mmCIF file of N, CA and C in Angstrom:
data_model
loop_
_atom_site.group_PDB
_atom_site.id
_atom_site.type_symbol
_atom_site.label_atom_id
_atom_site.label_comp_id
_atom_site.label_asym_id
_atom_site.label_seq_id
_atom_site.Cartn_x
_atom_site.Cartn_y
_atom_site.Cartn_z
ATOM 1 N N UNK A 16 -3.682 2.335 22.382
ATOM 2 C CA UNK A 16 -3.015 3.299 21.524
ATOM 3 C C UNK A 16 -3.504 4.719 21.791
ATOM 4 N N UNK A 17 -4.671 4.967 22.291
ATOM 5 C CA UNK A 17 -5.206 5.843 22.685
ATOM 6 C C UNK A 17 -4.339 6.725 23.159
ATOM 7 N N UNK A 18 -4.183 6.330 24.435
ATOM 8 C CA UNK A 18 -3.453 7.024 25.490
ATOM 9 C C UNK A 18 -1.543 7.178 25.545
ATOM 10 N N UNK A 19 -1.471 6.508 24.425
ATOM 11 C CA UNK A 19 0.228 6.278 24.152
ATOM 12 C C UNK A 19 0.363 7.181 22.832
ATOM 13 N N UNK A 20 -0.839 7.761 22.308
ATOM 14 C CA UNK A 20 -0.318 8.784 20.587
ATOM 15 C C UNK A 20 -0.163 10.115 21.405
ATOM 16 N N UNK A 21 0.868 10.649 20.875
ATOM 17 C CA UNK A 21 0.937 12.002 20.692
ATOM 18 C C UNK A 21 -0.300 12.990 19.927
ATOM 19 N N UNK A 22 -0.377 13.150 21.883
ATOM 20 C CA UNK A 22 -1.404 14.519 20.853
ATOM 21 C C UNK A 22 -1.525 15.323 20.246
ATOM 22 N N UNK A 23 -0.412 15.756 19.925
ATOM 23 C CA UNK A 23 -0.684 16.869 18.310
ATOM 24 C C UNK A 23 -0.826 16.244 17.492
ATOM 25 N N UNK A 24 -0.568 15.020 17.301
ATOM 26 C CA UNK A 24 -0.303 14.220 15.975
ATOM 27 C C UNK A 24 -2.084 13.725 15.360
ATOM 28 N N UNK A 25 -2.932 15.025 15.029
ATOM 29 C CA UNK A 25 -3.808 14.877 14.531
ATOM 30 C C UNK A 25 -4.298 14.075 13.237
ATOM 31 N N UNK A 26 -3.264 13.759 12.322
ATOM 32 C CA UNK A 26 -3.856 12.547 11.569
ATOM 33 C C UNK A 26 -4.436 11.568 11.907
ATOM 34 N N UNK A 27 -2.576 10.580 13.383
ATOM 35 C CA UNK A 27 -2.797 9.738 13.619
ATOM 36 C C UNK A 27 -4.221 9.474 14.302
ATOM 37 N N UNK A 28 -4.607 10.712 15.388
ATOM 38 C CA UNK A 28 -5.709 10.310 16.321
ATOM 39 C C UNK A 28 -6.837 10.352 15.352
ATOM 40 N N UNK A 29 -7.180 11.104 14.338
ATOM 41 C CA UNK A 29 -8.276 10.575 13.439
ATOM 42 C C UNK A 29 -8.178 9.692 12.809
ATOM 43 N N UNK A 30 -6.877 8.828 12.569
ATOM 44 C CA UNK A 30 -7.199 7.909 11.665
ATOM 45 C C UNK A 30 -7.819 6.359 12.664
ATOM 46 N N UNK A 31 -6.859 6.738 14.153
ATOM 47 C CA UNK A 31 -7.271 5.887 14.771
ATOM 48 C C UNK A 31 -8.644 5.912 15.434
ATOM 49 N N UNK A 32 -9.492 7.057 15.347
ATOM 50 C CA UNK A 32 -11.100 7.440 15.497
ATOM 51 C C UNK A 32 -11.877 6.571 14.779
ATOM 52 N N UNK A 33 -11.076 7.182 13.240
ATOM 53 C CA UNK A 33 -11.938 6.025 12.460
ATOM 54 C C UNK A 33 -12.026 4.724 11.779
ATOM 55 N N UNK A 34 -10.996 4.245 12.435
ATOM 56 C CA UNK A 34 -10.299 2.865 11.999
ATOM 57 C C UNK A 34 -11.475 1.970 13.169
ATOM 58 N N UNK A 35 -11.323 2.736 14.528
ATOM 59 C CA UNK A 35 -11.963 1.880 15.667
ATOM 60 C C UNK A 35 -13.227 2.180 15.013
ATOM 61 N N UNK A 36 -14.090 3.060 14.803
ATOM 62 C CA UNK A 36 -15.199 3.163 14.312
ATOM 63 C C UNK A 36 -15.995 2.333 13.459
ATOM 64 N N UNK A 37 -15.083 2.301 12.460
ATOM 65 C CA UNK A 37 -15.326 0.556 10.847
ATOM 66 C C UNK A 37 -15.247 -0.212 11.387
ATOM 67 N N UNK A 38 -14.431 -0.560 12.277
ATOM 68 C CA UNK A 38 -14.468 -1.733 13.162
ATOM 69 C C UNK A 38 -15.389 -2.130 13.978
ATOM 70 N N UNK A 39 -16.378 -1.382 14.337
ATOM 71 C CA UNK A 39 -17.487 -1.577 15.747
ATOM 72 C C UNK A 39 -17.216 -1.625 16.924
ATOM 73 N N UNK A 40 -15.899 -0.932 17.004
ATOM 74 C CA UNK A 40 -15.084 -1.726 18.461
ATOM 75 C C UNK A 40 -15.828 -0.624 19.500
ATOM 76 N N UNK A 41 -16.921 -1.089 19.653
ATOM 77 C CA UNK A 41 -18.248 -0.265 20.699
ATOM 78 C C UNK A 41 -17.280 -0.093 22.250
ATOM 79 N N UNK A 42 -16.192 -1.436 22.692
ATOM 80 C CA UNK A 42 -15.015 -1.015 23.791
ATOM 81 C C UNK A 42 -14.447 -0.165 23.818
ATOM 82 N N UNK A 43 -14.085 0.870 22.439
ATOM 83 C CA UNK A 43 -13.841 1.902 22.667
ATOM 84 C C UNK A 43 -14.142 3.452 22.626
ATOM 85 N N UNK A 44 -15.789 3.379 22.901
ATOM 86 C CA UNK A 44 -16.056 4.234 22.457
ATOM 87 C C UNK A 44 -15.722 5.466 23.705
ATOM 88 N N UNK A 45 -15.333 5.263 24.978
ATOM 89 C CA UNK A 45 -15.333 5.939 25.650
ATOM 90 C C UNK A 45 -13.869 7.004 25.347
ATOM 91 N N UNK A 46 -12.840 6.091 24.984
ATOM 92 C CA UNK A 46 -11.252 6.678 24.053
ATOM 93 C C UNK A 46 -11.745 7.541 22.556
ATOM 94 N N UNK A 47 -12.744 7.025 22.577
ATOM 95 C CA UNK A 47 -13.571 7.981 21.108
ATOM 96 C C UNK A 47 -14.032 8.789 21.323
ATOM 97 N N UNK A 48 -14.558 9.186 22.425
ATOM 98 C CA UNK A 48 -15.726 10.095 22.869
ATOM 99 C C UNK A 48 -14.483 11.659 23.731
ATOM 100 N N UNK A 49 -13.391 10.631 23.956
ATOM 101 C CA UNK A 49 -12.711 11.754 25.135
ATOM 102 C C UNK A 49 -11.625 12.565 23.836
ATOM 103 N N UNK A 50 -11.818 11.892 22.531
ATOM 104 C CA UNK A 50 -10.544 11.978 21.510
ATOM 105 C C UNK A 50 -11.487 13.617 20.671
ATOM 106 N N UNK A 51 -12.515 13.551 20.858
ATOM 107 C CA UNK A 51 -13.557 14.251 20.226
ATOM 108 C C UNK A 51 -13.969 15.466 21.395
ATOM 109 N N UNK A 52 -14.144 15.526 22.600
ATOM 110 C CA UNK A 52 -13.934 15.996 23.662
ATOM 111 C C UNK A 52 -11.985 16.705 23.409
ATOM 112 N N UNK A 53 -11.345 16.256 23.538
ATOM 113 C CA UNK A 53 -10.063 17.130 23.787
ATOM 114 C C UNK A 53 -9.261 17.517 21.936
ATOM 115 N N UNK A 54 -10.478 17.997 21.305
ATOM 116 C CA UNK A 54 -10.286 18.401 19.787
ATOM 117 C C UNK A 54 -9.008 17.765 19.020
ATOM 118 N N UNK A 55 -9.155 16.412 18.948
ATOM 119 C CA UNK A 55 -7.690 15.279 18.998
ATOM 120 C C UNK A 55 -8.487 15.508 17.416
ATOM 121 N N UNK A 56 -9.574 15.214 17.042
ATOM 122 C CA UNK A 56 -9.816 14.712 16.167
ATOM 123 C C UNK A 56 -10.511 15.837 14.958
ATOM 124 N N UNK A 57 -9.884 15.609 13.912
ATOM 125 C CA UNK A 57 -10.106 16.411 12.669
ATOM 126 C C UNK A 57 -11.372 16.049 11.902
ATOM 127 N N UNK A 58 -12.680 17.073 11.981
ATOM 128 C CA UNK A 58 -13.889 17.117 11.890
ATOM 129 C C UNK A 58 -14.600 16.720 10.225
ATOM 130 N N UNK A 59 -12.885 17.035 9.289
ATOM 131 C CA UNK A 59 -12.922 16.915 8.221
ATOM 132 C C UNK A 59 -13.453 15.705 8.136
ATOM 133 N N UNK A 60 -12.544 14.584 8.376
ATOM 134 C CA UNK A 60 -12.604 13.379 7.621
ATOM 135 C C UNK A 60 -13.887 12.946 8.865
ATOM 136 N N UNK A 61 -13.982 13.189 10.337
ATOM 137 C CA UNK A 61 -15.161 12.104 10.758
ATOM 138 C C UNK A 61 -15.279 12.954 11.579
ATOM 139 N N UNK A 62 -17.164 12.971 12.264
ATOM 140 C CA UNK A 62 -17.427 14.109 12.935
ATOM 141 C C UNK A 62 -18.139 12.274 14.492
ATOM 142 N N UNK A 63 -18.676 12.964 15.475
ATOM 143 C CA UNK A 63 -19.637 12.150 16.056
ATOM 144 C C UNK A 63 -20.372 11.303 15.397
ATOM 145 N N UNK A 64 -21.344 11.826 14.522
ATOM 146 C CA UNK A 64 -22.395 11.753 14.148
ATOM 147 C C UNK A 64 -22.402 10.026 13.203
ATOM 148 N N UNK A 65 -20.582 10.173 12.770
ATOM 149 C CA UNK A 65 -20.439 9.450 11.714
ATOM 150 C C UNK A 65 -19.955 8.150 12.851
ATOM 151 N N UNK A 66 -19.280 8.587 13.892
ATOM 152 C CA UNK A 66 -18.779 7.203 14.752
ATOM 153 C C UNK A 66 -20.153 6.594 14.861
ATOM 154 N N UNK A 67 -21.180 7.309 15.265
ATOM 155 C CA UNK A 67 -22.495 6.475 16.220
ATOM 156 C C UNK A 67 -22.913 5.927 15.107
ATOM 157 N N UNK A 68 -22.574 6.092 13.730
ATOM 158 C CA UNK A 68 -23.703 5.786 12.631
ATOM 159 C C UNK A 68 -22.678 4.294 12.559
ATOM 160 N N UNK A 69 -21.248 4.092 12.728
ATOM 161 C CA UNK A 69 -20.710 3.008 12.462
ATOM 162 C C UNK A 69 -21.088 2.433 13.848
ATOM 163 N N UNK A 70 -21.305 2.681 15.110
ATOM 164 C CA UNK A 70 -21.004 1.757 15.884
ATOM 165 C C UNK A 70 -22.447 1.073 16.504
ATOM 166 N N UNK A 71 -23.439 1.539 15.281
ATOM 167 C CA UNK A 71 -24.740 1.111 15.845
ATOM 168 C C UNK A 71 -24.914 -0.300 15.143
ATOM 169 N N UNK A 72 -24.028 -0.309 13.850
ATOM 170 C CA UNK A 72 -24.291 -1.562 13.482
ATOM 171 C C UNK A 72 -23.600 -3.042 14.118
ATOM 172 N N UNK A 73 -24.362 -4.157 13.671
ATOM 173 C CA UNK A 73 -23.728 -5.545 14.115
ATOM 174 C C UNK A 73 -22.414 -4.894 13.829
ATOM 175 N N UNK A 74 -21.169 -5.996 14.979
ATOM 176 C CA UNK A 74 -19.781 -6.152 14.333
ATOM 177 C C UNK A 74 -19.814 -7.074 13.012
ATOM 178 N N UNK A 75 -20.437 -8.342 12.929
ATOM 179 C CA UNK A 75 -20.285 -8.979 11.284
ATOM 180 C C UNK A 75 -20.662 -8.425 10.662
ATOM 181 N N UNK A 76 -21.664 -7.459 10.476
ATOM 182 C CA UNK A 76 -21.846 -6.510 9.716
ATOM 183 C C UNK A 76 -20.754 -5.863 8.858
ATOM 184 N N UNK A 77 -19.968 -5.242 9.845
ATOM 185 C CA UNK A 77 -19.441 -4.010 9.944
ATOM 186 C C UNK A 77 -18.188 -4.939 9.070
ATOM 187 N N UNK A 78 -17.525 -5.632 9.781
ATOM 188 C CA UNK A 78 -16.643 -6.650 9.311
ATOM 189 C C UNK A 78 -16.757 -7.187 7.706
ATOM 190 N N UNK A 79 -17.666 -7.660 7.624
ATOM 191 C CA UNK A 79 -18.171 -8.115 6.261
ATOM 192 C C UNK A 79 -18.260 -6.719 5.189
ATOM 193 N N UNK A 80 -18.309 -5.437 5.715
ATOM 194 C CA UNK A 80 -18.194 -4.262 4.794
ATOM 195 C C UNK A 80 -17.031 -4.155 4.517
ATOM 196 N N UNK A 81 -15.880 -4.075 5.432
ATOM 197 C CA UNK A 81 -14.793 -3.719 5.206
ATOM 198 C C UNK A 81 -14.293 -4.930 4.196
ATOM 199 N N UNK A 82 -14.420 -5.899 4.446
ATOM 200 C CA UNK A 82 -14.056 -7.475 3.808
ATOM 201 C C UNK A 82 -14.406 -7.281 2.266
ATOM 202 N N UNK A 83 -15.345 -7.019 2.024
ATOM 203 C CA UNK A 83 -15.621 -5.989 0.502
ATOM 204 C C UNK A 83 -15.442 -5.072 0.004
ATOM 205 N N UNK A 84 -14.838 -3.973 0.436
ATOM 206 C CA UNK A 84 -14.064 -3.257 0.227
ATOM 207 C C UNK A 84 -12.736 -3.276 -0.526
ATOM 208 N N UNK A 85 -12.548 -2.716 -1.716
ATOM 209 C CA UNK A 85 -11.347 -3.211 -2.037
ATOM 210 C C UNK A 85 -10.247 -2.607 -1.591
ATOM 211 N N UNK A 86 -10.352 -1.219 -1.047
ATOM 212 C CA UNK A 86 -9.538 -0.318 -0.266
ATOM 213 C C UNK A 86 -9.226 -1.261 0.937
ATOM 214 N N UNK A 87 -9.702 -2.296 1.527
ATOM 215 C CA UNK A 87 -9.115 -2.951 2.454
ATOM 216 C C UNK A 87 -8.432 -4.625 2.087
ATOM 217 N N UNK A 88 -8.456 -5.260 0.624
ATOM 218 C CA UNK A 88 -8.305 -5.998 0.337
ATOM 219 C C UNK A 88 -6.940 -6.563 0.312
ATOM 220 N N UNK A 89 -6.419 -7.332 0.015
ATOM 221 C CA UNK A 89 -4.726 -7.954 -0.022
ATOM 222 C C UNK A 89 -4.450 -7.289 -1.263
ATOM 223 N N UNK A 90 -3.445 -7.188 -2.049
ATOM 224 C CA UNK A 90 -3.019 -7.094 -3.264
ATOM 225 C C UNK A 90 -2.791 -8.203 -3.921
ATOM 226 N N UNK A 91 -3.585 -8.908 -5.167
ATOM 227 C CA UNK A 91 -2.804 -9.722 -5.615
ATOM 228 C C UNK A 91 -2.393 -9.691 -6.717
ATOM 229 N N UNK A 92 -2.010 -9.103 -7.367
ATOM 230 C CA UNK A 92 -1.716 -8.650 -8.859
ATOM 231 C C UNK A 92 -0.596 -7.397 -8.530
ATOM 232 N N UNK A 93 0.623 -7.589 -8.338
ATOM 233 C CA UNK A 93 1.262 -6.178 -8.111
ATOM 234 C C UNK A 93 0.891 -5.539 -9.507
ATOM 235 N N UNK A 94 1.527 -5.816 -10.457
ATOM 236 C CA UNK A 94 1.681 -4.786 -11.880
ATOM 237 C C UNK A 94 0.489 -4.650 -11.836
ATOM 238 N N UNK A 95 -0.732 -5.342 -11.988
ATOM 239 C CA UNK A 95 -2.330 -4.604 -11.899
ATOM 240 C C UNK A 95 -2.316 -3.265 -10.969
ATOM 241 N N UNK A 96 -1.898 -3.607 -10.220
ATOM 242 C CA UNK A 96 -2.306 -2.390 -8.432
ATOM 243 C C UNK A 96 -1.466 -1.342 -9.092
ATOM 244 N N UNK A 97 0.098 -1.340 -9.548
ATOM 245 C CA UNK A 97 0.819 -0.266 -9.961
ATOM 246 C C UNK A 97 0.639 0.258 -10.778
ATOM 247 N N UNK A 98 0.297 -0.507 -12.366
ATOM 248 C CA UNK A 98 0.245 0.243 -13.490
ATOM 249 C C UNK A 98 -0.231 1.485 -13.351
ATOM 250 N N UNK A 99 -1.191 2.239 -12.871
ATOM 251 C CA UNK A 99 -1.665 3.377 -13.498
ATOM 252 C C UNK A 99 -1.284 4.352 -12.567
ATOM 253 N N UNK A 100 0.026 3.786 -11.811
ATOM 254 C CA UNK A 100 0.453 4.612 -11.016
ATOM 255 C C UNK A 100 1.581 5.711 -12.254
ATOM 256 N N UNK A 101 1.689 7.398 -11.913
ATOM 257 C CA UNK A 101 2.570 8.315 -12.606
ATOM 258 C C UNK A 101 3.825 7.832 -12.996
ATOM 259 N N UNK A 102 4.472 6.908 -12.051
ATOM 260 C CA UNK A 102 5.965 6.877 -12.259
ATOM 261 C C UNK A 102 6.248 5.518 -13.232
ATOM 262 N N UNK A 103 5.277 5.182 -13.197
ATOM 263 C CA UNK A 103 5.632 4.193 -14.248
ATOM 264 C C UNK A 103 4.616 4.144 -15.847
ATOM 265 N N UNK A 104 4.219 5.655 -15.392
ATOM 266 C CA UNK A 104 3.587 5.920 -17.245
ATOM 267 C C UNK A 104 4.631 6.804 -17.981
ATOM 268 N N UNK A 105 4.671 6.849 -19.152
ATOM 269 C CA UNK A 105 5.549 6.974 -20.411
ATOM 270 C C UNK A 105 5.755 8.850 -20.208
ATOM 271 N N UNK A 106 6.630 9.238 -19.714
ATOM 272 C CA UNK A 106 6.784 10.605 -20.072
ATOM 273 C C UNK A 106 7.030 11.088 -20.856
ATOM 274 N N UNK A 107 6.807 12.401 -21.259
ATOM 275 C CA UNK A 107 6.784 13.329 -22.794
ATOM 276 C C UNK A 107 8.058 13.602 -22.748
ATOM 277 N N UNK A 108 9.051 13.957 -23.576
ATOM 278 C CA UNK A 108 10.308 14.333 -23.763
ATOM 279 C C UNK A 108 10.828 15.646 -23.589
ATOM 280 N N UNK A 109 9.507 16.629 -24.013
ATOM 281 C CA UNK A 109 9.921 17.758 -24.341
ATOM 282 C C UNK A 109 8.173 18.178 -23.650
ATOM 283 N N UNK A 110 7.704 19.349 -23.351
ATOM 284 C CA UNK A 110 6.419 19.303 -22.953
ATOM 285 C C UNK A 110 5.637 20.195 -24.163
ATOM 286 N N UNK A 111 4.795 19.939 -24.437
ATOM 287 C CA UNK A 111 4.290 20.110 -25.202
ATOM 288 C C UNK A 111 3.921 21.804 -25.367
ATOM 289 N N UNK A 112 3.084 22.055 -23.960
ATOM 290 C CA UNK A 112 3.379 23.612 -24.111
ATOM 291 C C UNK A 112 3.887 24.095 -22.350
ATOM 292 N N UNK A 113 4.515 25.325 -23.004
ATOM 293 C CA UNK A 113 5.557 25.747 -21.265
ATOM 294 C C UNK A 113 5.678 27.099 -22.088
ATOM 295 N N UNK A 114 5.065 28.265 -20.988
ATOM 296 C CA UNK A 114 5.319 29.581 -20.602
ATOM 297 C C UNK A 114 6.624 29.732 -21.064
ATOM 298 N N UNK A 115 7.734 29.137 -20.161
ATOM 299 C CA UNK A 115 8.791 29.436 -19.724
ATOM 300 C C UNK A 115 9.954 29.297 -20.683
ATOM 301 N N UNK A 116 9.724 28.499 -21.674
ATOM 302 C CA UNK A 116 10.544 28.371 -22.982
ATOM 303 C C UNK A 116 10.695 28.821 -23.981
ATOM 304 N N UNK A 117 11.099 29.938 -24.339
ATOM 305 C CA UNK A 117 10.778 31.411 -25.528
ATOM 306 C C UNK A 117 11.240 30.196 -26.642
ATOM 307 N N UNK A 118 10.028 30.374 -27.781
ATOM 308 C CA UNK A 118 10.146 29.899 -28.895
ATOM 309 C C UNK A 118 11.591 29.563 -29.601
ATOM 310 N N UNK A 119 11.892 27.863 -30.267
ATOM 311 C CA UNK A 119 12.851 28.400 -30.861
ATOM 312 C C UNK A 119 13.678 27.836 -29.661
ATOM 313 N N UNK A 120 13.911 27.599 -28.452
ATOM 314 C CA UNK A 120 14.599 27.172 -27.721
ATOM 315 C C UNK A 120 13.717 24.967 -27.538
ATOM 316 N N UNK A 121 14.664 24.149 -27.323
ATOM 317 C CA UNK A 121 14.642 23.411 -26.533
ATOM 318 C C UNK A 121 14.988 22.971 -25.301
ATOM 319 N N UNK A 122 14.521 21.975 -24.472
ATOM 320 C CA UNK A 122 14.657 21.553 -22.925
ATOM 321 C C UNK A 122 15.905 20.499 -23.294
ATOM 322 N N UNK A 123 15.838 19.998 -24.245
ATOM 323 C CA UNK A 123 17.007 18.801 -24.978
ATOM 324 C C UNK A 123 18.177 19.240 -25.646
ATOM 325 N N UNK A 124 19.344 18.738 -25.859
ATOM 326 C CA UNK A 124 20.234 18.175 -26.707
ATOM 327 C C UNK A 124 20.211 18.218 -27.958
ATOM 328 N N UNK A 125 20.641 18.611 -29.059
ATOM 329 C CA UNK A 125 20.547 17.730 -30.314
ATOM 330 C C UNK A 125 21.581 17.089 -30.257
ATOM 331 N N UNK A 126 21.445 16.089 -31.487
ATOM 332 C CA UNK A 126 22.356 15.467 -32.418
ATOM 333 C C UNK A 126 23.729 16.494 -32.528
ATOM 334 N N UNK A 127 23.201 17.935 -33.021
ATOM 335 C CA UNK A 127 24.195 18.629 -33.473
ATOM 336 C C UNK A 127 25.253 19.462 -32.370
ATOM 337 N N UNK A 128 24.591 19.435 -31.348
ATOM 338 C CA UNK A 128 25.031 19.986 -30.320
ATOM 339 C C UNK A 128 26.316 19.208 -29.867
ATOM 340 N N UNK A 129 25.835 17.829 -29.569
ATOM 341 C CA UNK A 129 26.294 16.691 -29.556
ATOM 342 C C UNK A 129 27.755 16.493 -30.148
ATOM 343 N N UNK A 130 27.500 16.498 -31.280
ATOM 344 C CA UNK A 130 28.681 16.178 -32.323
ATOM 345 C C UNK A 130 29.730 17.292 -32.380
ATOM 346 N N UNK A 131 28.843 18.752 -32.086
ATOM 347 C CA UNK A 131 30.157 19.820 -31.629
ATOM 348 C C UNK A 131 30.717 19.850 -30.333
ATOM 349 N N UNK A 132 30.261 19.377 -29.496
ATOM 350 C CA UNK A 132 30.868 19.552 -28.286
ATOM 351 C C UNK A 132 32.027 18.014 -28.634
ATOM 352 N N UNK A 133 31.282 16.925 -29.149
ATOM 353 C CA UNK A 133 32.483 16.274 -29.143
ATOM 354 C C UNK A 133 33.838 16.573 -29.932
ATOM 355 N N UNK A 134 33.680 17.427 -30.841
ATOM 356 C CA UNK A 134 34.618 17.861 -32.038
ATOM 357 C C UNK A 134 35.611 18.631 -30.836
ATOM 358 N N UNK A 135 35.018 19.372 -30.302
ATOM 359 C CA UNK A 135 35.359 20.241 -29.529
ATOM 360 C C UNK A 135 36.341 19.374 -28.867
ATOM 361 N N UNK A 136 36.184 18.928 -27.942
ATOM 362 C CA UNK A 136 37.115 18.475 -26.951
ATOM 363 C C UNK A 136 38.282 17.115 -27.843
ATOM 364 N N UNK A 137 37.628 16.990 -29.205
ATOM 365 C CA UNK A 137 39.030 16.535 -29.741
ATOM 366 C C UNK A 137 40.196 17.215 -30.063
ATOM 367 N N UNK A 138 39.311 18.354 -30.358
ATOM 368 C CA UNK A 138 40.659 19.435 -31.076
ATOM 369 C C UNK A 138 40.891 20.255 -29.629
ATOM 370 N N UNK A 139 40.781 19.960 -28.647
ATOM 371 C CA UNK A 139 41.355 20.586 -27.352
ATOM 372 C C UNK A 139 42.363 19.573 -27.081
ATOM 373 N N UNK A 140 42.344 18.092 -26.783
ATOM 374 C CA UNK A 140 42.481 17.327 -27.135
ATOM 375 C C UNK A 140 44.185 17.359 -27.776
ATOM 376 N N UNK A 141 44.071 17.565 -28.968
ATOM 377 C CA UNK A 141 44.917 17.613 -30.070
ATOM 378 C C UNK A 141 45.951 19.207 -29.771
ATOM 379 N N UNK A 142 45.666 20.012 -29.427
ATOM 380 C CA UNK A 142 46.004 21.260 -29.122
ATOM 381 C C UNK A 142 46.479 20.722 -27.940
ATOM 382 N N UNK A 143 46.548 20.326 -26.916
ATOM 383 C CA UNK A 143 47.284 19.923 -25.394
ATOM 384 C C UNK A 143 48.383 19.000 -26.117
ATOM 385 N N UNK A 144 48.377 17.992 -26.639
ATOM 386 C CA UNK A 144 49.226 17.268 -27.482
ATOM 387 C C UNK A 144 50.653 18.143 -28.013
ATOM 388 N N UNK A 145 49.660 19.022 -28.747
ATOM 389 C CA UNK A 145 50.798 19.717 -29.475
ATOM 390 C C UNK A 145 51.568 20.478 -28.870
ATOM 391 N N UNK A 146 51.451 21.492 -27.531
ATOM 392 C CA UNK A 146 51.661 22.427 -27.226
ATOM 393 C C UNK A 146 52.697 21.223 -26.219
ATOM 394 N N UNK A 147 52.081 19.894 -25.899
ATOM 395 C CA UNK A 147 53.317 19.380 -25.039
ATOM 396 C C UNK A 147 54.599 19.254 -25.738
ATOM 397 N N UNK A 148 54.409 18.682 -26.713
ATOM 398 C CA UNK A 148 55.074 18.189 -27.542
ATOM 399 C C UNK A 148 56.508 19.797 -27.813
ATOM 400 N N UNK A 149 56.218 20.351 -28.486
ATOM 401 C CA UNK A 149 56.795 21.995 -28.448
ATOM 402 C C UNK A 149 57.250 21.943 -27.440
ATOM 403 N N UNK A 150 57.077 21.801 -26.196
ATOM 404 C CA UNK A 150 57.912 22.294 -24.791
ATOM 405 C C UNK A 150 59.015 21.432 -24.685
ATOM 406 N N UNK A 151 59.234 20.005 -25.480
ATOM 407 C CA UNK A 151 60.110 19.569 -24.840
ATOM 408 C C UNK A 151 61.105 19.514 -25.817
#
């Protein structure tokens, strides 16, 4: 994968820096070393210092960390894993406080609004009726 990513595509080559890295895959350290060499790799998330510190350990080691990890685990509980995700918590109706809404105004509808606009389009309604009616 090394040699087949697009090199601008700096996420991918760090993520694949440090994916091989957790892994111990010590086979690639030379695709690690040239990824860090031709500034592929974003210093943020993993520098050298941090590959040699993963690739000095055993692979069962290394294996058995990730295996505990719950960031690498299966999911088995969907609604557990989702719940406390945003889109499925209870949104406010109206927000509680906003700059942008001069007092005295709502973001909503009423009831009353409601009931005139429907009045409204009866007696429009009723007025098209009539005015046909007259023409003929």
């Amino acid at each position: 994968m090394f040699s087949t990513l697009d090199k601008e595509d700096y996420y991918i080559q760090t993520t694949l820096v440090t994916n091989s890295a957790q892994l111990c895959a010590v086979e690639l350290q030379e695709q690690i070393d040239r990824a860090f060499e031709e500034e592929l790799v974003d210093l943020f998330f993993i520098d050298q210092e941090d590959v040699s510190t993963y690739l000095v350990v055993e692979r069962e080691e290394a294996l058995n960390r990730l295996r505990n990890n719950t960031k690498y685990s299966f999911i088995k509980d969907i609604i557990l894993e989702m719940e406390s995700w945003s889109c499925f918590q209870p949104q406010e109706r109206e927000p509680s406080y906003n700059i942008f809404i001069p007092e005295g105004f709502s973001l909503g509808t009423s009831e009353k609004s409601k009931n005139k606009a429907r009045d409204k389009k009866k007696m429009q309604k009723q007025s098209r009726r009539k005015n046909r009616s007259k023409k003929k």
